[in-house]
PDB file of N, CA and C in Angstrom:
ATOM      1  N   UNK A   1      32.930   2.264  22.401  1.00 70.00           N
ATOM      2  CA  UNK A   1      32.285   1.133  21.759  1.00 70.00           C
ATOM      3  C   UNK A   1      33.381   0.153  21.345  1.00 70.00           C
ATOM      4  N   UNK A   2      33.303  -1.371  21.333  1.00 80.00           N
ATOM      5  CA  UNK A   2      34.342  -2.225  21.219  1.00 80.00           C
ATOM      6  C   UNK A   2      34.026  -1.982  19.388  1.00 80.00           C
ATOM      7  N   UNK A   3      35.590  -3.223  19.185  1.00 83.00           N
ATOM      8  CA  UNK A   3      35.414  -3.109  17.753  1.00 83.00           C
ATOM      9  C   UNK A   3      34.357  -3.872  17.483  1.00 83.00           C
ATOM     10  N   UNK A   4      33.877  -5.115  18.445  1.00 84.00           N
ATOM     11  CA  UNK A   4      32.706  -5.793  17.784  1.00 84.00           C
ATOM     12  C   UNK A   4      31.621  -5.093  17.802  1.00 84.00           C
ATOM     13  N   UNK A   5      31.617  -4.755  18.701  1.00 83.00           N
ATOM     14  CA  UNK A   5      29.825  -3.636  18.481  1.00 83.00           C
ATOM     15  C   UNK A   5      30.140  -2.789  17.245  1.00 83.00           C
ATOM     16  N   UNK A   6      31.308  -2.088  17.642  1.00 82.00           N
ATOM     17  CA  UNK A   6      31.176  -1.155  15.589  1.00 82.00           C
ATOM     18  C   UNK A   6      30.902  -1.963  14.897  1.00 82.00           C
ATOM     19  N   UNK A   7      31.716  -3.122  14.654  1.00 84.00           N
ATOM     20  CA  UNK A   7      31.801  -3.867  13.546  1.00 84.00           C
ATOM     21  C   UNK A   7      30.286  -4.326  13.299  1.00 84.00           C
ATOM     22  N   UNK A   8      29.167  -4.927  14.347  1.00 87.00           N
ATOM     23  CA  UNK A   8      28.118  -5.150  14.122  1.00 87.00           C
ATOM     24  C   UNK A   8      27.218  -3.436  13.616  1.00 87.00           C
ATOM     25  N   UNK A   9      27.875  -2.737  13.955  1.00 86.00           N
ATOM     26  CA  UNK A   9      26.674  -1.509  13.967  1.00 86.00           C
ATOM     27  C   UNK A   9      27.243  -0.901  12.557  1.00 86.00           C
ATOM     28  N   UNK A  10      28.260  -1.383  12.021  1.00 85.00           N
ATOM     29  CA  UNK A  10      28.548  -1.000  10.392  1.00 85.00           C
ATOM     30  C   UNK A  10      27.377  -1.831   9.912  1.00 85.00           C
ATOM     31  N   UNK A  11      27.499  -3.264   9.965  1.00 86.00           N
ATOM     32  CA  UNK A  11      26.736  -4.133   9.141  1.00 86.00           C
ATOM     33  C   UNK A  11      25.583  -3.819   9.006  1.00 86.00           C
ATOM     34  N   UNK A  12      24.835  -3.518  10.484  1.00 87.00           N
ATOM     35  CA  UNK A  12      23.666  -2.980  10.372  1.00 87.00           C
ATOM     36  C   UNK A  12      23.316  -1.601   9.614  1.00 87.00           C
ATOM     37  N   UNK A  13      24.261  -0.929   9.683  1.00 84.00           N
ATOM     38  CA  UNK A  13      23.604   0.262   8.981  1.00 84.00           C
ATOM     39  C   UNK A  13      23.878  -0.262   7.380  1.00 84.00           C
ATOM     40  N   UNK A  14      25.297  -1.007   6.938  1.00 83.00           N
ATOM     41  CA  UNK A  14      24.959  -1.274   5.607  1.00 83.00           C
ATOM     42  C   UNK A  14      23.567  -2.128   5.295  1.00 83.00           C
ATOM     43  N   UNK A  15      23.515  -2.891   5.873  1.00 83.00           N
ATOM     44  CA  UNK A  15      22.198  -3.598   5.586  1.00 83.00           C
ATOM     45  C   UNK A  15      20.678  -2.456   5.811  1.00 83.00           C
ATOM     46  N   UNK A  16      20.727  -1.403   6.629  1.00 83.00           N
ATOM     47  CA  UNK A  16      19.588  -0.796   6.486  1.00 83.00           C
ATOM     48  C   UNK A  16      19.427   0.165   5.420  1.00 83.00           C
ATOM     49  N   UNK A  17      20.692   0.532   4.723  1.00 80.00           N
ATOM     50  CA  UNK A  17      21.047   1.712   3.470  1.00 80.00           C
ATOM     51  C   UNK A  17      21.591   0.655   2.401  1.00 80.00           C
ATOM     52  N   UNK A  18      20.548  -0.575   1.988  1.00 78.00           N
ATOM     53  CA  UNK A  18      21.186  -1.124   0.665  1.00 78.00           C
ATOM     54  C   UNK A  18      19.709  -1.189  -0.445  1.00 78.00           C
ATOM     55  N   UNK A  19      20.029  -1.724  -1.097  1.00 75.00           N
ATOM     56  CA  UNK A  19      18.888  -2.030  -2.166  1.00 75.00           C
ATOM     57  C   UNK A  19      17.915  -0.713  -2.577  1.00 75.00           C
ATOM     58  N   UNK A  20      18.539   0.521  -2.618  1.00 75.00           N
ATOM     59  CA  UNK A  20      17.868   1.509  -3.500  1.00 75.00           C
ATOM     60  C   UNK A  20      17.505   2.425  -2.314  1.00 75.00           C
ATOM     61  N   UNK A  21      17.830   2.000  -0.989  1.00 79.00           N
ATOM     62  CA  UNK A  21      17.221   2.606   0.315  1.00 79.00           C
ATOM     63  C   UNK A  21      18.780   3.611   0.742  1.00 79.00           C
ATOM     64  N   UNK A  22      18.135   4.870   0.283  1.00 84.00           N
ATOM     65  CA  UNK A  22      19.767   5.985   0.938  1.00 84.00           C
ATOM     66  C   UNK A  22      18.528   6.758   2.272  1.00 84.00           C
ATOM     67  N   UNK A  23      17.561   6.916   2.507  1.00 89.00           N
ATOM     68  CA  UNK A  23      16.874   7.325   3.289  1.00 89.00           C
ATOM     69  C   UNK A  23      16.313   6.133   4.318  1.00 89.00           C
ATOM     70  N   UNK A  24      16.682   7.052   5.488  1.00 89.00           N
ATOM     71  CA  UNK A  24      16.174   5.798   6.668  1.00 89.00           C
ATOM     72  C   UNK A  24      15.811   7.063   8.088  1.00 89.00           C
ATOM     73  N   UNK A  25      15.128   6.368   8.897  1.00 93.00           N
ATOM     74  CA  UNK A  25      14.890   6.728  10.041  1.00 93.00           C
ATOM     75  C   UNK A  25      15.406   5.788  11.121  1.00 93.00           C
ATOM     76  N   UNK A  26      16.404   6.193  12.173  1.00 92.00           N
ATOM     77  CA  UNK A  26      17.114   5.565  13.135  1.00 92.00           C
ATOM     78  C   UNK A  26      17.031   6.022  14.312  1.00 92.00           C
ATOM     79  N   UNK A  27      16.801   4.618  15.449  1.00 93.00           N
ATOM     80  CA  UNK A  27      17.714   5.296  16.867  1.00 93.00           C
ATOM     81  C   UNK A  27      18.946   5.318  16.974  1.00 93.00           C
ATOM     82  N   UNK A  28      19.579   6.316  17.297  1.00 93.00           N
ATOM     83  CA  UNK A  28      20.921   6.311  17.387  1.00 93.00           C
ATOM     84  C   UNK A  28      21.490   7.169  18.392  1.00 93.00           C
ATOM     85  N   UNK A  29      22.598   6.373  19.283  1.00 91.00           N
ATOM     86  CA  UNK A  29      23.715   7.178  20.318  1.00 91.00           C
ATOM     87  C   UNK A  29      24.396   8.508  19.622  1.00 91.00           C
ATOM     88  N   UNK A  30      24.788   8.974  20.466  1.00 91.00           N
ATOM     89  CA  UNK A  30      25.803   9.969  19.996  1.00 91.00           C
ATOM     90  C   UNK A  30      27.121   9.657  19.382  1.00 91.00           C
ATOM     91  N   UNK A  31      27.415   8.370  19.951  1.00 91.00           N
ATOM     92  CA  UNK A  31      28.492   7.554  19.368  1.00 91.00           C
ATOM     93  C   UNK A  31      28.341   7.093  18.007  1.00 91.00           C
ATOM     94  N   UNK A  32      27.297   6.129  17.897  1.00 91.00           N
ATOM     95  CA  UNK A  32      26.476   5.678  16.664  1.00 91.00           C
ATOM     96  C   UNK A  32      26.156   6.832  15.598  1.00 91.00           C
ATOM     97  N   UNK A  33      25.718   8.035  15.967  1.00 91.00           N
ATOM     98  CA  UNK A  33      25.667   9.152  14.882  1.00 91.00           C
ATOM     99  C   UNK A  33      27.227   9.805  14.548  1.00 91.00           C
ATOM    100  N   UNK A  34      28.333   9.542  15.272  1.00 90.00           N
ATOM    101  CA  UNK A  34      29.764   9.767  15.034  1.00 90.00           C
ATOM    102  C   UNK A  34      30.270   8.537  13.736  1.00 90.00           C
ATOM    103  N   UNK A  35      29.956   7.720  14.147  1.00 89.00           N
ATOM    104  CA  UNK A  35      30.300   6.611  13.142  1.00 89.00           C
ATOM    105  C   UNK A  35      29.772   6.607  11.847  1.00 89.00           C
ATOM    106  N   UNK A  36      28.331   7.334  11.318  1.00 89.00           N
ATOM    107  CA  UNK A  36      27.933   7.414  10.059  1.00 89.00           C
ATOM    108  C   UNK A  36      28.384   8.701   9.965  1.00 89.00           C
ATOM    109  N   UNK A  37      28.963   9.735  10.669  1.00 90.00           N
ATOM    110  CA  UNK A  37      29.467  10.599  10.372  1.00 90.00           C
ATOM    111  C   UNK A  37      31.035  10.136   9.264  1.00 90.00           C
ATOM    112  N   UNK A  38      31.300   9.454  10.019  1.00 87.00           N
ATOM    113  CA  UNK A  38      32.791   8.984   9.448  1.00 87.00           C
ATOM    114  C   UNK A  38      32.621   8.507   8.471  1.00 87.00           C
ATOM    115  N   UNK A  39      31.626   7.386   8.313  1.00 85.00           N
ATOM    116  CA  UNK A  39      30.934   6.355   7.439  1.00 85.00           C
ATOM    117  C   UNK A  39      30.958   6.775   6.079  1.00 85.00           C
ATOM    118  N   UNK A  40      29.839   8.323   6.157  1.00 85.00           N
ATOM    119  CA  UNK A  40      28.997   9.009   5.235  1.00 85.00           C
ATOM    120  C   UNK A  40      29.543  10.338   5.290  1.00 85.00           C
ATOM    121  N   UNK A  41      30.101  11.078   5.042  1.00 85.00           N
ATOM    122  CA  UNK A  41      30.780  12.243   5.173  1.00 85.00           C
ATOM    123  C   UNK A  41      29.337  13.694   4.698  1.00 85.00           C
ATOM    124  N   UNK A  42      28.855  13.005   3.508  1.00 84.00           N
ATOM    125  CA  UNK A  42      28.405  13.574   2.889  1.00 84.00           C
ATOM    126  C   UNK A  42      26.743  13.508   3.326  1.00 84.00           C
ATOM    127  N   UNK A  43      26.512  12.815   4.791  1.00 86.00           N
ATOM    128  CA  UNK A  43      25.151  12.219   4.744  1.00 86.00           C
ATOM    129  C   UNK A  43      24.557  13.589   5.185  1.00 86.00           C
ATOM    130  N   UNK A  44      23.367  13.438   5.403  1.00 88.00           N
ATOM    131  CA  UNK A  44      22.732  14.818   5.678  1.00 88.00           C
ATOM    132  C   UNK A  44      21.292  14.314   6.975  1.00 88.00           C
ATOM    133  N   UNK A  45      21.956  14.973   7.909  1.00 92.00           N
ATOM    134  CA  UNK A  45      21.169  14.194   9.374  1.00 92.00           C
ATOM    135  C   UNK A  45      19.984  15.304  10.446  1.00 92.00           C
ATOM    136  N   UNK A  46      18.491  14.984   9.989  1.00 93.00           N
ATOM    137  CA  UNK A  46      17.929  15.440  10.717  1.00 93.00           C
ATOM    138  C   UNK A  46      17.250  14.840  11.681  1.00 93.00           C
ATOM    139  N   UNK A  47      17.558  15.787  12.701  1.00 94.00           N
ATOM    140  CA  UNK A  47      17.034  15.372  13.996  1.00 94.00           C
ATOM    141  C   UNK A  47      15.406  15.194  14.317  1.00 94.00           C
ATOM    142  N   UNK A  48      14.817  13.849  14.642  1.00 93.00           N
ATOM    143  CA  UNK A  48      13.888  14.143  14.597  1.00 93.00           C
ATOM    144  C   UNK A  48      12.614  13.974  16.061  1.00 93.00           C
ATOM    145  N   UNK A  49      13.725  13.773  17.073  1.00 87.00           N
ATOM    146  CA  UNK A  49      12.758  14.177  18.045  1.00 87.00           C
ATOM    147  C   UNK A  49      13.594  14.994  18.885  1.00 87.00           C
ATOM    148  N   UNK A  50      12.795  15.522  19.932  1.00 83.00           N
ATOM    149  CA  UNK A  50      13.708  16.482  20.788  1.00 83.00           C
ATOM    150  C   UNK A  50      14.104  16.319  22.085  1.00 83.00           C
ATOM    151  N   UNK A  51      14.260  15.276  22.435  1.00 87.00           N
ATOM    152  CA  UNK A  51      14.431  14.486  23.713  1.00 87.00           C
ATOM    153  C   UNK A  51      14.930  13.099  23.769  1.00 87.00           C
ATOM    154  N   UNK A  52      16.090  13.252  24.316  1.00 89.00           N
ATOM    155  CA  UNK A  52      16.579  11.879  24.601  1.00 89.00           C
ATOM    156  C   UNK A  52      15.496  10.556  25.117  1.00 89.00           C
ATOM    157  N   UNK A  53      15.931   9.463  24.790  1.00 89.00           N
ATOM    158  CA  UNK A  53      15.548   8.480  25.673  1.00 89.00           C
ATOM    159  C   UNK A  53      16.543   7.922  26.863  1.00 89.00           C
ATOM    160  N   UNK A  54      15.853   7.369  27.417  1.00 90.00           N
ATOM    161  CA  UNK A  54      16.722   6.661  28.653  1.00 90.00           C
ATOM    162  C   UNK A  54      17.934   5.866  28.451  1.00 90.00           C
ATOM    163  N   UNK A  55      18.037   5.704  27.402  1.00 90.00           N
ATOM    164  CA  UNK A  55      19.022   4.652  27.029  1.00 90.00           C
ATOM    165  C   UNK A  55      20.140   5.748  26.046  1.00 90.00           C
ATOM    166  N   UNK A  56      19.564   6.829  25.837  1.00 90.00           N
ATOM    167  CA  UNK A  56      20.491   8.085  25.462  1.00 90.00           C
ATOM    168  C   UNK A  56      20.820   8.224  23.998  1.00 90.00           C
ATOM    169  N   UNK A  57      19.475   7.316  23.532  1.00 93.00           N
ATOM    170  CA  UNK A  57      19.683   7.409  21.898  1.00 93.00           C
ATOM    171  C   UNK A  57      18.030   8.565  21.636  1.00 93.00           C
ATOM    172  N   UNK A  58      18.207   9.156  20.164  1.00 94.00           N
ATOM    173  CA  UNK A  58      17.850   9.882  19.793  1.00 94.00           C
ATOM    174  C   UNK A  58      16.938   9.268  18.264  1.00 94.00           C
ATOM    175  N   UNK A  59      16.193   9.851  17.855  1.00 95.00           N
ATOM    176  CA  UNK A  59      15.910   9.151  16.007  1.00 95.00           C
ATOM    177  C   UNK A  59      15.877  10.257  15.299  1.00 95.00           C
ATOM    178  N   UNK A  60      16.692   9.731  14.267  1.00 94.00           N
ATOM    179  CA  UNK A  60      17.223  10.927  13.025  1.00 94.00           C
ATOM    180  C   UNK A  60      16.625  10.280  11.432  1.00 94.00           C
ATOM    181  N   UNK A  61      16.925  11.086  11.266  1.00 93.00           N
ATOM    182  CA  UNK A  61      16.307  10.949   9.447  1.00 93.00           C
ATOM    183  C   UNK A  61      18.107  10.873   8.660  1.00 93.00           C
ATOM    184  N   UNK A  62      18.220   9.986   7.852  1.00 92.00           N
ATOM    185  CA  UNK A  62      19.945   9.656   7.803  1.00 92.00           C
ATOM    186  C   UNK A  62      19.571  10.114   6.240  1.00 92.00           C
ATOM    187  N   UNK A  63      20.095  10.327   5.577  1.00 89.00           N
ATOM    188  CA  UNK A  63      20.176  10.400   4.380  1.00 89.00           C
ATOM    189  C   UNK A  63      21.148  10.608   3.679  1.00 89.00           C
ATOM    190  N   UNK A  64      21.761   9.484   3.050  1.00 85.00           N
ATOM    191  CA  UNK A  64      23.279   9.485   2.180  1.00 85.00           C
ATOM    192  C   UNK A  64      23.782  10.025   1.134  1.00 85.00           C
ATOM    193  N   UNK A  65      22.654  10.063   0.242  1.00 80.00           N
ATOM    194  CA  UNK A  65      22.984  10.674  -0.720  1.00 80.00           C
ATOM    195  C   UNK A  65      23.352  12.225  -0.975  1.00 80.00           C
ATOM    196  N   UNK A  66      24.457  12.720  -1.644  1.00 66.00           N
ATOM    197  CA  UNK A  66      24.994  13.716  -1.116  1.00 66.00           C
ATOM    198  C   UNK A  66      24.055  14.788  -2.264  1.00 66.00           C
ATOM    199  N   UNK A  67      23.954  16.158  -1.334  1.00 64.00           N
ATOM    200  CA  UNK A  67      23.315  16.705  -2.021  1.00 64.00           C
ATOM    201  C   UNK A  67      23.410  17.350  -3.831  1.00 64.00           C
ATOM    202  N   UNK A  68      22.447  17.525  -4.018  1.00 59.00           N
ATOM    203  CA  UNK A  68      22.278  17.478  -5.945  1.00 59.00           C
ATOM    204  C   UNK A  68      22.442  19.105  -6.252  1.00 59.00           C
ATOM    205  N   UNK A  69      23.122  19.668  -7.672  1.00 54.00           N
ATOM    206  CA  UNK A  69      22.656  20.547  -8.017  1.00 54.00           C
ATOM    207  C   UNK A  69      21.436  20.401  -8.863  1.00 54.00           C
ATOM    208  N   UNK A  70      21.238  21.184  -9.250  1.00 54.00           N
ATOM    209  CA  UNK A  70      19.784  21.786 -10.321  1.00 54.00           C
ATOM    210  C   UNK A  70      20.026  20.315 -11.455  1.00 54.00           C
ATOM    211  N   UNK A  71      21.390  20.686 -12.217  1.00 57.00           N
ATOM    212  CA  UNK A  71      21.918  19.989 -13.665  1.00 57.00           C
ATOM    213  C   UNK A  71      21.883  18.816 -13.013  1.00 57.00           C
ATOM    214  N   UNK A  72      22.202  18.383 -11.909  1.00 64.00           N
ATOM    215  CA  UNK A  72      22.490  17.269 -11.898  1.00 64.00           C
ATOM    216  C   UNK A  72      21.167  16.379 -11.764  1.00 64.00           C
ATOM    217  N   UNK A  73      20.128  16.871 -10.747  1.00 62.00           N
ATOM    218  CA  UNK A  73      19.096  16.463 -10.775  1.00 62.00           C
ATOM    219  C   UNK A  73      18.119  16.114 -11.926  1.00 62.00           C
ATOM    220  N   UNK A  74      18.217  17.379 -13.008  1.00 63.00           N
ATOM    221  CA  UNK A  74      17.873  17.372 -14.198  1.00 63.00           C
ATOM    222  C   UNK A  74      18.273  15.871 -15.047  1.00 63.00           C
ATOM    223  N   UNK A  75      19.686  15.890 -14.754  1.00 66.00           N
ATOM    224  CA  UNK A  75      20.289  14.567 -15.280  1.00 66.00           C
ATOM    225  C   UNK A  75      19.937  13.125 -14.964  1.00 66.00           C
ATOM    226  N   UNK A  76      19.578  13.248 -13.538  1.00 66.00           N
ATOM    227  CA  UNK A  76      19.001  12.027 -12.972  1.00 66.00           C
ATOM    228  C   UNK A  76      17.558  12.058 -13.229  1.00 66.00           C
ATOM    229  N   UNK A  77      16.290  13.344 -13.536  1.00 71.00           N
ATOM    230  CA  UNK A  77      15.011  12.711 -13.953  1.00 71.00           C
ATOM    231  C   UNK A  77      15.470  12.711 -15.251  1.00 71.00           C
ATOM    232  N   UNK A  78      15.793  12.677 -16.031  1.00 74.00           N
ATOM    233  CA  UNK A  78      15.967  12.466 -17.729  1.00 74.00           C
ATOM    234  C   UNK A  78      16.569  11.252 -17.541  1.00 74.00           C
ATOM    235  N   UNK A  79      17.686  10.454 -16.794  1.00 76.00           N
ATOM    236  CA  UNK A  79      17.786   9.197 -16.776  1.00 76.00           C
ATOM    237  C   UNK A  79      16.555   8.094 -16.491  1.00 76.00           C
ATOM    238  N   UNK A  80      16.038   9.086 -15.390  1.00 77.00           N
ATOM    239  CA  UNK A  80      14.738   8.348 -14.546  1.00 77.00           C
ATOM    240  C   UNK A  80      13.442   7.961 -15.539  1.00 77.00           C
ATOM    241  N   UNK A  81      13.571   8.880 -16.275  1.00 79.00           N
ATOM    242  CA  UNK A  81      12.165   8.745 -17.403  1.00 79.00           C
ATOM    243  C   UNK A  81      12.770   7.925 -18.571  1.00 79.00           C
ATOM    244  N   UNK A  82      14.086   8.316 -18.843  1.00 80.00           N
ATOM    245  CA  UNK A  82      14.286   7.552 -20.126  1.00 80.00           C
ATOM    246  C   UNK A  82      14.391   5.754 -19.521  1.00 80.00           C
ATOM    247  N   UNK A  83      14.731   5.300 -18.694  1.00 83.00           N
ATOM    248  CA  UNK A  83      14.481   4.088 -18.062  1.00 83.00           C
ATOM    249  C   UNK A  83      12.700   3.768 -17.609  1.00 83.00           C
ATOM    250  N   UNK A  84      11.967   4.434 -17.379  1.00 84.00           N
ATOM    251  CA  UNK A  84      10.780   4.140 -17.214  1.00 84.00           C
ATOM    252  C   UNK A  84      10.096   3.836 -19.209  1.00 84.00           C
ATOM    253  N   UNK A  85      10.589   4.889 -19.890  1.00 84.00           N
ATOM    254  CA  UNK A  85       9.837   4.620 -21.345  1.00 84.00           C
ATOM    255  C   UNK A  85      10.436   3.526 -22.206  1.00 84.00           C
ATOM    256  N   UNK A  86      11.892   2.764 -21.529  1.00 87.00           N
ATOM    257  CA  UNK A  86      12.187   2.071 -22.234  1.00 87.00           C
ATOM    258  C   UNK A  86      11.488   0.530 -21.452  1.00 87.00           C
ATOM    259  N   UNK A  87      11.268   0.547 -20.496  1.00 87.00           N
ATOM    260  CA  UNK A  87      10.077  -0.266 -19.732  1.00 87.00           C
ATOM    261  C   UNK A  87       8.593  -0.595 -20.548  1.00 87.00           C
ATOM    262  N   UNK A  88       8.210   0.660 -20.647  1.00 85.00           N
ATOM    263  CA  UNK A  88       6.898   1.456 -21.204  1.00 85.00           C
ATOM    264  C   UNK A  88       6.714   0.219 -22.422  1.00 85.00           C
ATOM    265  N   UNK A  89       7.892   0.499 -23.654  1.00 87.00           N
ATOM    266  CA  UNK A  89       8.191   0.361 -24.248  1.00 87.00           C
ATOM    267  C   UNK A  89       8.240  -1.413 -24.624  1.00 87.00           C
ATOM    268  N   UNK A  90       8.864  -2.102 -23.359  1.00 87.00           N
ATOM    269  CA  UNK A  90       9.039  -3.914 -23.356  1.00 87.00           C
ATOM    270  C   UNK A  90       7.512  -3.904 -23.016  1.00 87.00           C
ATOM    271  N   UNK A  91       6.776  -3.329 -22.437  1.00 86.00           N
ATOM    272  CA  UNK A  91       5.505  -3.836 -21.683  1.00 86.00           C
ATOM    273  C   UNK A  91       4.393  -3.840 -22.768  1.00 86.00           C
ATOM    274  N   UNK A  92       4.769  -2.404 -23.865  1.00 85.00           N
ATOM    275  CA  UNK A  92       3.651  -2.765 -24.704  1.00 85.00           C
ATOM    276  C   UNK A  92       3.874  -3.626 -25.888  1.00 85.00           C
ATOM    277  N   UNK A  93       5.545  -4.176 -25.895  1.00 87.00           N
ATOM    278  CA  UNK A  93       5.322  -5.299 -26.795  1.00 87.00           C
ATOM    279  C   UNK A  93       5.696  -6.455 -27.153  1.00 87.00           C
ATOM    280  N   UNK A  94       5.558  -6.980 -25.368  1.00 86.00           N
ATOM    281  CA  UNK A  94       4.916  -8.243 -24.694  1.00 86.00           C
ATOM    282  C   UNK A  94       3.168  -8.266 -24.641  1.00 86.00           C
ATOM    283  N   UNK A  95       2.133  -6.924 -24.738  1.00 85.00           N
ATOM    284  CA  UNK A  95       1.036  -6.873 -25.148  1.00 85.00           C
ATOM    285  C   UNK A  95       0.875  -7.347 -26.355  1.00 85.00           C
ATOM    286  N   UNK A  96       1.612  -6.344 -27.240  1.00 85.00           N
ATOM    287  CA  UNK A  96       1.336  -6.829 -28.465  1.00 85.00           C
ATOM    288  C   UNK A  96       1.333  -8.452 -28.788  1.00 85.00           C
ATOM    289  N   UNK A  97       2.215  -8.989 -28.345  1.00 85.00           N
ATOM    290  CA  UNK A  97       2.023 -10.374 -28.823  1.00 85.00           C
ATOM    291  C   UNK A  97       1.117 -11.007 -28.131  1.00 85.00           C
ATOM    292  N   UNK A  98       0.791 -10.989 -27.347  1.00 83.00           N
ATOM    293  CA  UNK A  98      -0.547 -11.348 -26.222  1.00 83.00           C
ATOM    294  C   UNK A  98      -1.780 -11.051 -27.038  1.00 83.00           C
ATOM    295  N   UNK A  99      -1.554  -9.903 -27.988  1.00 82.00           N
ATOM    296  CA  UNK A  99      -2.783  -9.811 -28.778  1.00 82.00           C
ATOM    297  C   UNK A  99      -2.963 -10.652 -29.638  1.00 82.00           C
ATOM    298  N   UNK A 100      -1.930 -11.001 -30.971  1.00 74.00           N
ATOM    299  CA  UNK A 100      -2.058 -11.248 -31.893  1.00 74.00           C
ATOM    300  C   UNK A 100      -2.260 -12.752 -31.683  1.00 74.00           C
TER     301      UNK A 100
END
């Protein structure tokens, strides 16, 4: 692959893994799945059909985020909720004044 095609096929994958999106579904070469290998060390790649296409790409399930223990997960829904109740929290009192 030249450097411009990498260079375009970085951009693209940053642009398909931004804005809260670490899960994606892709066609991808064998080459192209070497490069988020390098990319993503930590990504975690399932295969999701079982037959090539003609063009010799494949579609995988990419997923970046590296895997969680127990604590840690724990840590991220207790972040996750304490950010949803402090939401909870502006919403009911922007009501409140809507009432009064």
């Amino acid at each position: 692959m030249s450097q411009e095609l990498m260079a375009s096929f970085e951009q693209f994958l940053t642009e398909s893994l931004n804005d809260g999106h670490y899960v994606r579904e892709l066609r991808l070469s064998d080459e192209e799945l070497n490069i988020i290998k390098k990319l993503y060390p930590f990504a975690r790649l399932r295969i999701l059909t079982t037959k090539k296409a003609n063009d010799g790409k494949m579609w995988y399930e990419i997923n970046i985020l590296p895997p969680f223990s127990q604590t840690n997960q724990q840590e991220i829904d207790y972040e996750r909720v304490k950010k949803e109740n402090q939401q909870l929290k502006r919403e009911l009192e922007r009501l409140r004044k809507l009432v009064k």
